[in-house]
């Protein structure tokens, strides 16, 4: 045989087998030798005899008899197999090599009697210990003359047989690192096939309302494992099904792994699916239940089943007795939902490895074996024969819930789930709208419905919704009806919220006053002070100046600015101070504890530039030094103040709990934004017990705790030049001497810049190769990031979930200086590829207002008003008008009220008016002033406009210019709405038509071109456009 045998693994495992035999526990204490005989039987998939061969050699060796005695091991096999086994038989001295008994290889003769070989083996058995009892696997019975003759020989010798299946299984149950690696890979492949094929296929069937038999669907899953795209790049020849997939629905359920999928059509209710994939002889298992439109009771039972699995996983630890773990779960059910005790599956799983189901290590009430670190179990819990009270048809009345995972036992920690397929209600529930509910827009955009539902927490199976029949109402009419309902709720909710907040005074932190010296003893006794010169005390950040012959200290914080000038023979130093009323926009009450006192506004000092006889230096030197040092001290003080201001309001975070396990989810070669230092640096992002740690190549560390993350956003590299993990935080964190609420980690995909100097052919081989490499790199990066995200979500038990922006629903807009693509996620509106990032939480939004919505303008603005009226509104400028309808549809599906108007409002004044008098605002109709639906005719429009003017009239102390601007703004709304069909934008009506005609005439004369007909036509055209303007002047 050309196959290689892992000698190290063989010696390790045979030592373990002999070690347990010598301990003599359970059946091992009753036997004198072990006999393992393996024949040929294509129908036998799992047998202990073949399992121990695979465990020892890595392969099944058929038609082979193995006898393990106390001091020797005998193998009887054909010549080819003997050649294969020589790899472990030929060792130094062949006596107790590597601490295990030596091997004797016997070659089986075909078509001849094997009596001489049988006699040698019987002799070895007789010479081992007592020589009376042999350990065998009693369930394994292989057909064939060869096996029959051997069994007859054993029987004729009168040897007593003892079944050692359980003790050998317990020996093999603890997996080595290599075995665990294979089982993890098997579990990952099972998860991939379920997520990428089975779940998607079920969605298609539900979506298209197909009739598909369970057996056909199971067959399609078996065929799917032949395709590499579902296997994560693994060779399909190394992969096989552990058992035919079991798919059940429509009231007929049997929560066992020995059943087969029936030929009934799949019913759109509770659909259970069990599948297990075997990779290089090692098994895995996964069970999920998909639910179509589950009633609340079904959802509650399912959530309880998830809790039950969590409880079981907490119990499955090293040293725990299997029966104790089972009984703990049973007691939990009795305590929480006693009516479900009878419905619970009789066992909660079993040990798994080379054999799919280890019968002696089943999780039930009787099993006395203890769990050990390194064991891998298939955990499966279910409730059978449940009644659906809302079910009308026969197949709807009964249902079952079944979930299961492949888990690894740890020392102290909770068992690790190796099949991280999401199983919360929102991941396995398919919610269809009924015919009497509101339809989606006519093209039935899947992504929009998904987003709208997700935004308000309704459960949806990812990326799909059922397409619905059309109703009589148009999409626009349905939107309006829904928006009216939202408008009514909006004002009520806002009024209630403001009433609750009333009385909560915002306590402003009093700013500490800067005192130079607390007592006279701290005053410096310097020579410059005695000589009535300016002295700067750097320690106390104070400037001591002579005023009327007295040295007077001024703290550096009181100095606004200084200037120095030289005029003729003199140098002038002018010092300006902060005084009440001089600096607009400051909260002066905090700066000046006693604003009624007398203040010095400015002081000017003069000194000569000429050196008089007897002087050691020029008198102006003191002023020059003072100017320089004051600037230095002022700069240092302002820097420190800025840092302290950054630290204000920073919430102290918990300490990061470092997980020393090397298998932590980790991403390498990432950049961080904002930068830690001036230059951007690469580093690695690692997930620990309660948060992330980014470590740069220089050693800088940034910690982000899971409980401080408001939004975790994963922006794939589809259509982008970078791939991003973005964290929008609840409370700001400090790094790089600044506070940040947005932190992101990214890596570049391909070249950001393109060399336009290349004049090569489009089909140039190098370019095609580069494109191919970039595609492969994108795919590789996306897979790495997705793998990281899945591991993190599993680690945090899905408390932290990453949102992926919906690119299909994205629209262009300029929230800051540049235009970018704004994309909705399930709970926010984001742009994380440009910097600074833009993140708006939908739950915090009160309403969205569209400004400058006019048919002849290409763009409009979006204003986002928050539920916290003290928070500044967010403006998104220059949104293309063709995005208006999709945005409305999206907002409507998210249950967010939107309004539109033709002009821009002064939102600072609007919000100030609301905050100052919330009761008065809501008495006048609240937010209905924005809603064009509440207007109707032109007269109503005028009155509405007047009402707005009264409500948001600027205060009397504003300048006349501002009042005029304000009046123009609000009156123009009326005029624009009256004449929007015939009049251009406000910019067009900036000049009078007479002036425009005069300019046109001059231009014609200069170009020596005057055509009477053309000018007549022009005047006609201009006069027709003039009419509304003249009307405007008369009004």
PDB file of C-alpha atoms in Angstrom, residues 39-200:
ATOM      1  CA  UNK A  39     -14.186  -8.401   7.581  1.00  0.00           C
ATOM      2  CA  UNK A  40     -15.762  -6.830   4.503  1.00  0.00           C
ATOM      3  CA  UNK A  41     -19.305  -5.482   4.612  1.00  0.00           C
ATOM      4  CA  UNK A  42     -20.295  -2.509   2.451  1.00  0.00           C
ATOM      5  CA  UNK A  43     -23.502  -1.984   4.434  1.00  0.00           C
ATOM      6  CA  UNK A  44     -21.732  -1.370   7.749  1.00  0.00           C
ATOM      7  CA  UNK A  45     -20.900   2.348   8.032  1.00  0.00           C
ATOM      8  CA  UNK A  46     -20.075   2.580  11.724  1.00  0.00           C
ATOM      9  CA  UNK A  47     -18.480  -0.222  13.753  1.00  0.00           C
ATOM     10  CA  UNK A  48     -16.202  -0.141  16.773  1.00  0.00           C
ATOM     11  CA  UNK A  49     -13.793  -2.571  15.042  1.00  0.00           C
ATOM     12  CA  UNK A  50     -13.256  -0.277  12.040  1.00  0.00           C
ATOM     13  CA  UNK A  51     -13.245   2.810  14.306  1.00  0.00           C
ATOM     14  CA  UNK A  52     -10.299   1.514  16.384  1.00  0.00           C
ATOM     15  CA  UNK A  53      -8.406   0.731  13.168  1.00  0.00           C
ATOM     16  CA  UNK A  54      -8.989   4.257  11.841  1.00  0.00           C
ATOM     17  CA  UNK A  55      -7.980   5.653  15.246  1.00  0.00           C
ATOM     18  CA  UNK A  56      -4.706   3.670  15.318  1.00  0.00           C
ATOM     19  CA  UNK A  57      -3.664   3.622  11.650  1.00  0.00           C
ATOM     20  CA  UNK A  58      -5.673   6.373   9.979  1.00  0.00           C
ATOM     21  CA  UNK A  59      -7.284   3.821   7.622  1.00  0.00           C
ATOM     22  CA  UNK A  60      -9.723   0.897   7.710  1.00  0.00           C
ATOM     23  CA  UNK A  61      -7.791  -2.360   7.170  1.00  0.00           C
ATOM     24  CA  UNK A  62     -10.360  -4.972   6.037  1.00  0.00           C
ATOM     25  CA  UNK A  63     -10.004  -8.785   6.384  1.00  0.00           C
ATOM     26  CA  UNK A  64      -7.602  -8.271   9.262  1.00  0.00           C
ATOM     27  CA  UNK A  65      -7.515  -9.849  12.739  1.00  0.00           C
ATOM     28  CA  UNK A  66      -5.764  -7.977  15.544  1.00  0.00           C
ATOM     29  CA  UNK A  67      -4.933  -9.617  18.892  1.00  0.00           C
ATOM     30  CA  UNK A  68      -3.663  -7.394  21.716  1.00  0.00           C
ATOM     31  CA  UNK A  69      -1.972  -9.428  24.458  1.00  0.00           C
ATOM     32  CA  UNK A  70      -0.220  -8.239  27.592  1.00  0.00           C
ATOM     33  CA  UNK A  71       3.309  -8.530  26.122  1.00  0.00           C
ATOM     34  CA  UNK A  72       2.766  -8.783  22.365  1.00  0.00           C
ATOM     35  CA  UNK A  73       0.497  -7.654  19.515  1.00  0.00           C
ATOM     36  CA  UNK A  74      -0.365  -9.905  16.540  1.00  0.00           C
ATOM     37  CA  UNK A  75      -1.800  -8.767  13.200  1.00  0.00           C
ATOM     38  CA  UNK A  76      -3.047 -11.294  10.628  1.00  0.00           C
ATOM     39  CA  UNK A  77      -3.635  -9.736   7.181  1.00  0.00           C
ATOM     40  CA  UNK A  78      -2.966 -10.118   3.469  1.00  0.00           C
ATOM     41  CA  UNK A  79       0.513  -9.452   2.066  1.00  0.00           C
ATOM     42  CA  UNK A  80      -0.254  -5.862   0.915  1.00  0.00           C
ATOM     43  CA  UNK A  81      -1.702  -4.918   4.307  1.00  0.00           C
ATOM     44  CA  UNK A  82       1.240  -6.527   6.103  1.00  0.00           C
ATOM     45  CA  UNK A  83       3.551  -4.273   4.040  1.00  0.00           C
ATOM     46  CA  UNK A  84       1.497  -1.283   5.193  1.00  0.00           C
ATOM     47  CA  UNK A  85       1.626  -2.373   8.864  1.00  0.00           C
ATOM     48  CA  UNK A  86       5.399  -2.909   8.722  1.00  0.00           C
ATOM     49  CA  UNK A  87       5.746   0.860   9.207  1.00  0.00           C
ATOM     50  CA  UNK A  88       4.890   0.402  12.915  1.00  0.00           C
ATOM     51  CA  UNK A  89       6.124  -3.189  13.332  1.00  0.00           C
ATOM     52  CA  UNK A  90       9.767  -2.677  12.394  1.00  0.00           C
ATOM     53  CA  UNK A  91      11.243  -0.818  15.349  1.00  0.00           C
ATOM     54  CA  UNK A  92      14.490  -0.962  17.310  1.00  0.00           C
ATOM     55  CA  UNK A  93      14.915  -4.410  18.806  1.00  0.00           C
ATOM     56  CA  UNK A  94      11.167  -4.869  18.284  1.00  0.00           C
ATOM     57  CA  UNK A  95      10.759  -5.320  22.056  1.00  0.00           C
ATOM     58  CA  UNK A  96       8.704  -2.809  23.995  1.00  0.00           C
ATOM     59  CA  UNK A  97       9.817  -0.142  21.538  1.00  0.00           C
ATOM     60  CA  UNK A  98       8.335   3.253  22.426  1.00  0.00           C
ATOM     61  CA  UNK A  99       6.880   1.705  25.558  1.00  0.00           C
ATOM     62  CA  UNK A 100       4.368  -0.557  23.736  1.00  0.00           C
ATOM     63  CA  UNK A 101       4.494  -4.356  23.168  1.00  0.00           C
ATOM     64  CA  UNK A 102       6.210  -5.557  19.963  1.00  0.00           C
ATOM     65  CA  UNK A 103       4.166  -6.443  16.885  1.00  0.00           C
ATOM     66  CA  UNK A 104       4.168  -9.815  15.162  1.00  0.00           C
ATOM     67  CA  UNK A 105       2.893  -9.722  11.568  1.00  0.00           C
ATOM     68  CA  UNK A 106       1.278 -12.862  10.152  1.00  0.00           C
ATOM     69  CA  UNK A 107       0.506 -13.111   6.431  1.00  0.00           C
ATOM     70  CA  UNK A 108      -2.845 -14.600   5.476  1.00  0.00           C
ATOM     71  CA  UNK A 109      -2.826 -17.160   2.693  1.00  0.00           C
ATOM     72  CA  UNK A 110      -5.699 -16.810   0.215  1.00  0.00           C
ATOM     73  CA  UNK A 111      -7.797 -19.902  -0.622  1.00  0.00           C
ATOM     74  CA  UNK A 112      -5.857 -21.923   1.931  1.00  0.00           C
ATOM     75  CA  UNK A 113      -6.428 -22.911   5.532  1.00  0.00           C
ATOM     76  CA  UNK A 114      -5.267 -20.258   8.033  1.00  0.00           C
ATOM     77  CA  UNK A 115      -5.154 -22.829  10.857  1.00  0.00           C
ATOM     78  CA  UNK A 116      -1.384 -22.406  11.538  1.00  0.00           C
ATOM     79  CA  UNK A 117      -1.851 -18.622  11.932  1.00  0.00           C
ATOM     80  CA  UNK A 118      -5.000 -19.091  14.051  1.00  0.00           C
ATOM     81  CA  UNK A 119      -3.092 -21.509  16.313  1.00  0.00           C
ATOM     82  CA  UNK A 120      -0.318 -18.928  16.849  1.00  0.00           C
ATOM     83  CA  UNK A 121      -2.883 -16.319  17.827  1.00  0.00           C
ATOM     84  CA  UNK A 122      -4.744 -18.668  20.196  1.00  0.00           C
ATOM     85  CA  UNK A 123      -1.402 -19.553  21.782  1.00  0.00           C
ATOM     86  CA  UNK A 124      -0.651 -15.846  22.315  1.00  0.00           C
ATOM     87  CA  UNK A 125      -4.097 -15.344  23.918  1.00  0.00           C
ATOM     88  CA  UNK A 126      -3.507 -18.336  26.245  1.00  0.00           C
ATOM     89  CA  UNK A 127      -0.171 -16.843  27.275  1.00  0.00           C
ATOM     90  CA  UNK A 128      -1.605 -13.405  28.081  1.00  0.00           C
ATOM     91  CA  UNK A 129      -2.510 -13.009  31.782  1.00  0.00           C
ATOM     92  CA  UNK A 130      -5.042 -15.751  32.713  1.00  0.00           C
ATOM     93  CA  UNK A 131      -5.645 -16.695  29.091  1.00  0.00           C
ATOM     94  CA  UNK A 132      -9.342 -17.381  29.586  1.00  0.00           C
ATOM     95  CA  UNK A 133     -11.254 -14.165  28.771  1.00  0.00           C
ATOM     96  CA  UNK A 134     -11.085 -12.062  25.609  1.00  0.00           C
ATOM     97  CA  UNK A 135     -12.475  -8.592  25.078  1.00  0.00           C
ATOM     98  CA  UNK A 136     -14.490  -8.257  21.874  1.00  0.00           C
ATOM     99  CA  UNK A 137     -16.957  -5.886  20.225  1.00  0.00           C
ATOM    100  CA  UNK A 138     -20.026  -8.114  20.442  1.00  0.00           C
ATOM    101  CA  UNK A 139     -22.199  -5.983  18.114  1.00  0.00           C
ATOM    102  CA  UNK A 140     -19.724  -6.239  15.229  1.00  0.00           C
ATOM    103  CA  UNK A 141     -20.527  -9.281  13.070  1.00  0.00           C
ATOM    104  CA  UNK A 142     -18.862  -9.419   9.662  1.00  0.00           C
ATOM    105  CA  UNK A 143     -19.936 -11.958   6.995  1.00  0.00           C
ATOM    106  CA  UNK A 144     -17.602 -14.233   4.991  1.00  0.00           C
ATOM    107  CA  UNK A 145     -15.859 -17.605   5.304  1.00  0.00           C
ATOM    108  CA  UNK A 146     -12.661 -16.075   6.721  1.00  0.00           C
ATOM    109  CA  UNK A 147     -14.451 -14.378   9.640  1.00  0.00           C
ATOM    110  CA  UNK A 148     -16.642 -17.475  10.247  1.00  0.00           C
ATOM    111  CA  UNK A 149     -13.627 -19.791  10.532  1.00  0.00           C
ATOM    112  CA  UNK A 150     -11.923 -17.448  13.021  1.00  0.00           C
ATOM    113  CA  UNK A 151     -15.059 -17.133  15.187  1.00  0.00           C
ATOM    114  CA  UNK A 152     -15.469 -20.926  15.124  1.00  0.00           C
ATOM    115  CA  UNK A 153     -11.850 -21.321  16.295  1.00  0.00           C
ATOM    116  CA  UNK A 154     -12.462 -18.948  19.226  1.00  0.00           C
ATOM    117  CA  UNK A 155     -15.669 -20.779  20.147  1.00  0.00           C
ATOM    118  CA  UNK A 156     -13.952 -24.185  19.980  1.00  0.00           C
ATOM    119  CA  UNK A 157     -11.287 -23.015  22.440  1.00  0.00           C
ATOM    120  CA  UNK A 158     -14.013 -22.216  24.979  1.00  0.00           C
ATOM    121  CA  UNK A 159     -12.744 -18.667  25.600  1.00  0.00           C
ATOM    122  CA  UNK A 160     -15.133 -16.396  27.482  1.00  0.00           C
ATOM    123  CA  UNK A 161     -16.100 -13.208  25.599  1.00  0.00           C
ATOM    124  CA  UNK A 162     -16.619  -9.835  27.289  1.00  0.00           C
ATOM    125  CA  UNK A 163     -17.995  -6.794  25.409  1.00  0.00           C
ATOM    126  CA  UNK A 164     -15.500  -3.940  25.781  1.00  0.00           C
ATOM    127  CA  UNK A 165     -17.265  -1.476  23.409  1.00  0.00           C
ATOM    128  CA  UNK A 166     -18.006   1.038  26.195  1.00  0.00           C
ATOM    129  CA  UNK A 167     -14.521   1.169  27.755  1.00  0.00           C
ATOM    130  CA  UNK A 168     -12.770   1.408  24.383  1.00  0.00           C
ATOM    131  CA  UNK A 169     -15.198   4.165  23.343  1.00  0.00           C
ATOM    132  CA  UNK A 170     -14.379   6.073  26.569  1.00  0.00           C
ATOM    133  CA  UNK A 171     -10.656   5.695  25.766  1.00  0.00           C
ATOM    134  CA  UNK A 172     -11.127   7.045  22.231  1.00  0.00           C
ATOM    135  CA  UNK A 173     -13.602   9.787  23.262  1.00  0.00           C
ATOM    136  CA  UNK A 174     -10.913  12.252  24.404  1.00  0.00           C
ATOM    137  CA  UNK A 175      -9.628  13.820  21.205  1.00  0.00           C
ATOM    138  CA  UNK A 176      -6.083  14.944  20.497  1.00  0.00           C
ATOM    139  CA  UNK A 177      -5.427  18.379  18.955  1.00  0.00           C
ATOM    140  CA  UNK A 178      -5.157  16.869  15.461  1.00  0.00           C
ATOM    141  CA  UNK A 179      -8.483  15.077  15.856  1.00  0.00           C
ATOM    142  CA  UNK A 180     -10.122  18.238  17.226  1.00  0.00           C
ATOM    143  CA  UNK A 181      -8.849  20.122  14.169  1.00  0.00           C
ATOM    144  CA  UNK A 182     -10.529  17.612  11.833  1.00  0.00           C
ATOM    145  CA  UNK A 183     -13.805  17.749  13.809  1.00  0.00           C
ATOM    146  CA  UNK A 184     -13.792  21.540  13.782  1.00  0.00           C
ATOM    147  CA  UNK A 185     -13.302  21.463  10.009  1.00  0.00           C
ATOM    148  CA  UNK A 186     -16.149  18.942   9.659  1.00  0.00           C
ATOM    149  CA  UNK A 187     -18.399  21.186  11.790  1.00  0.00           C
ATOM    150  CA  UNK A 188     -17.443  24.240   9.705  1.00  0.00           C
ATOM    151  CA  UNK A 189     -18.303  22.400   6.453  1.00  0.00           C
ATOM    152  CA  UNK A 190     -21.678  21.311   7.909  1.00  0.00           C
ATOM    153  CA  UNK A 191     -22.393  24.926   8.867  1.00  0.00           C
ATOM    154  CA  UNK A 192     -21.446  26.147   5.368  1.00  0.00           C
ATOM    155  CA  UNK A 193     -23.657  23.574   3.596  1.00  0.00           C
ATOM    156  CA  UNK A 194     -26.585  24.401   5.880  1.00  0.00           C
ATOM    157  CA  UNK A 195     -26.228  28.197   5.547  1.00  0.00           C
ATOM    158  CA  UNK A 196     -25.259  28.486   1.893  1.00  0.00           C
ATOM    159  CA  UNK A 197     -27.315  25.685   0.429  1.00  0.00           C
ATOM    160  CA  UNK A 198     -30.091  24.257   2.605  1.00  0.00           C
ATOM    161  CA  UNK A 199     -31.348  27.494   4.176  1.00  0.00           C
ATOM    162  CA  UNK A 200     -31.196  29.323   0.847  1.00  0.00           C
TER     163      UNK A 200
END
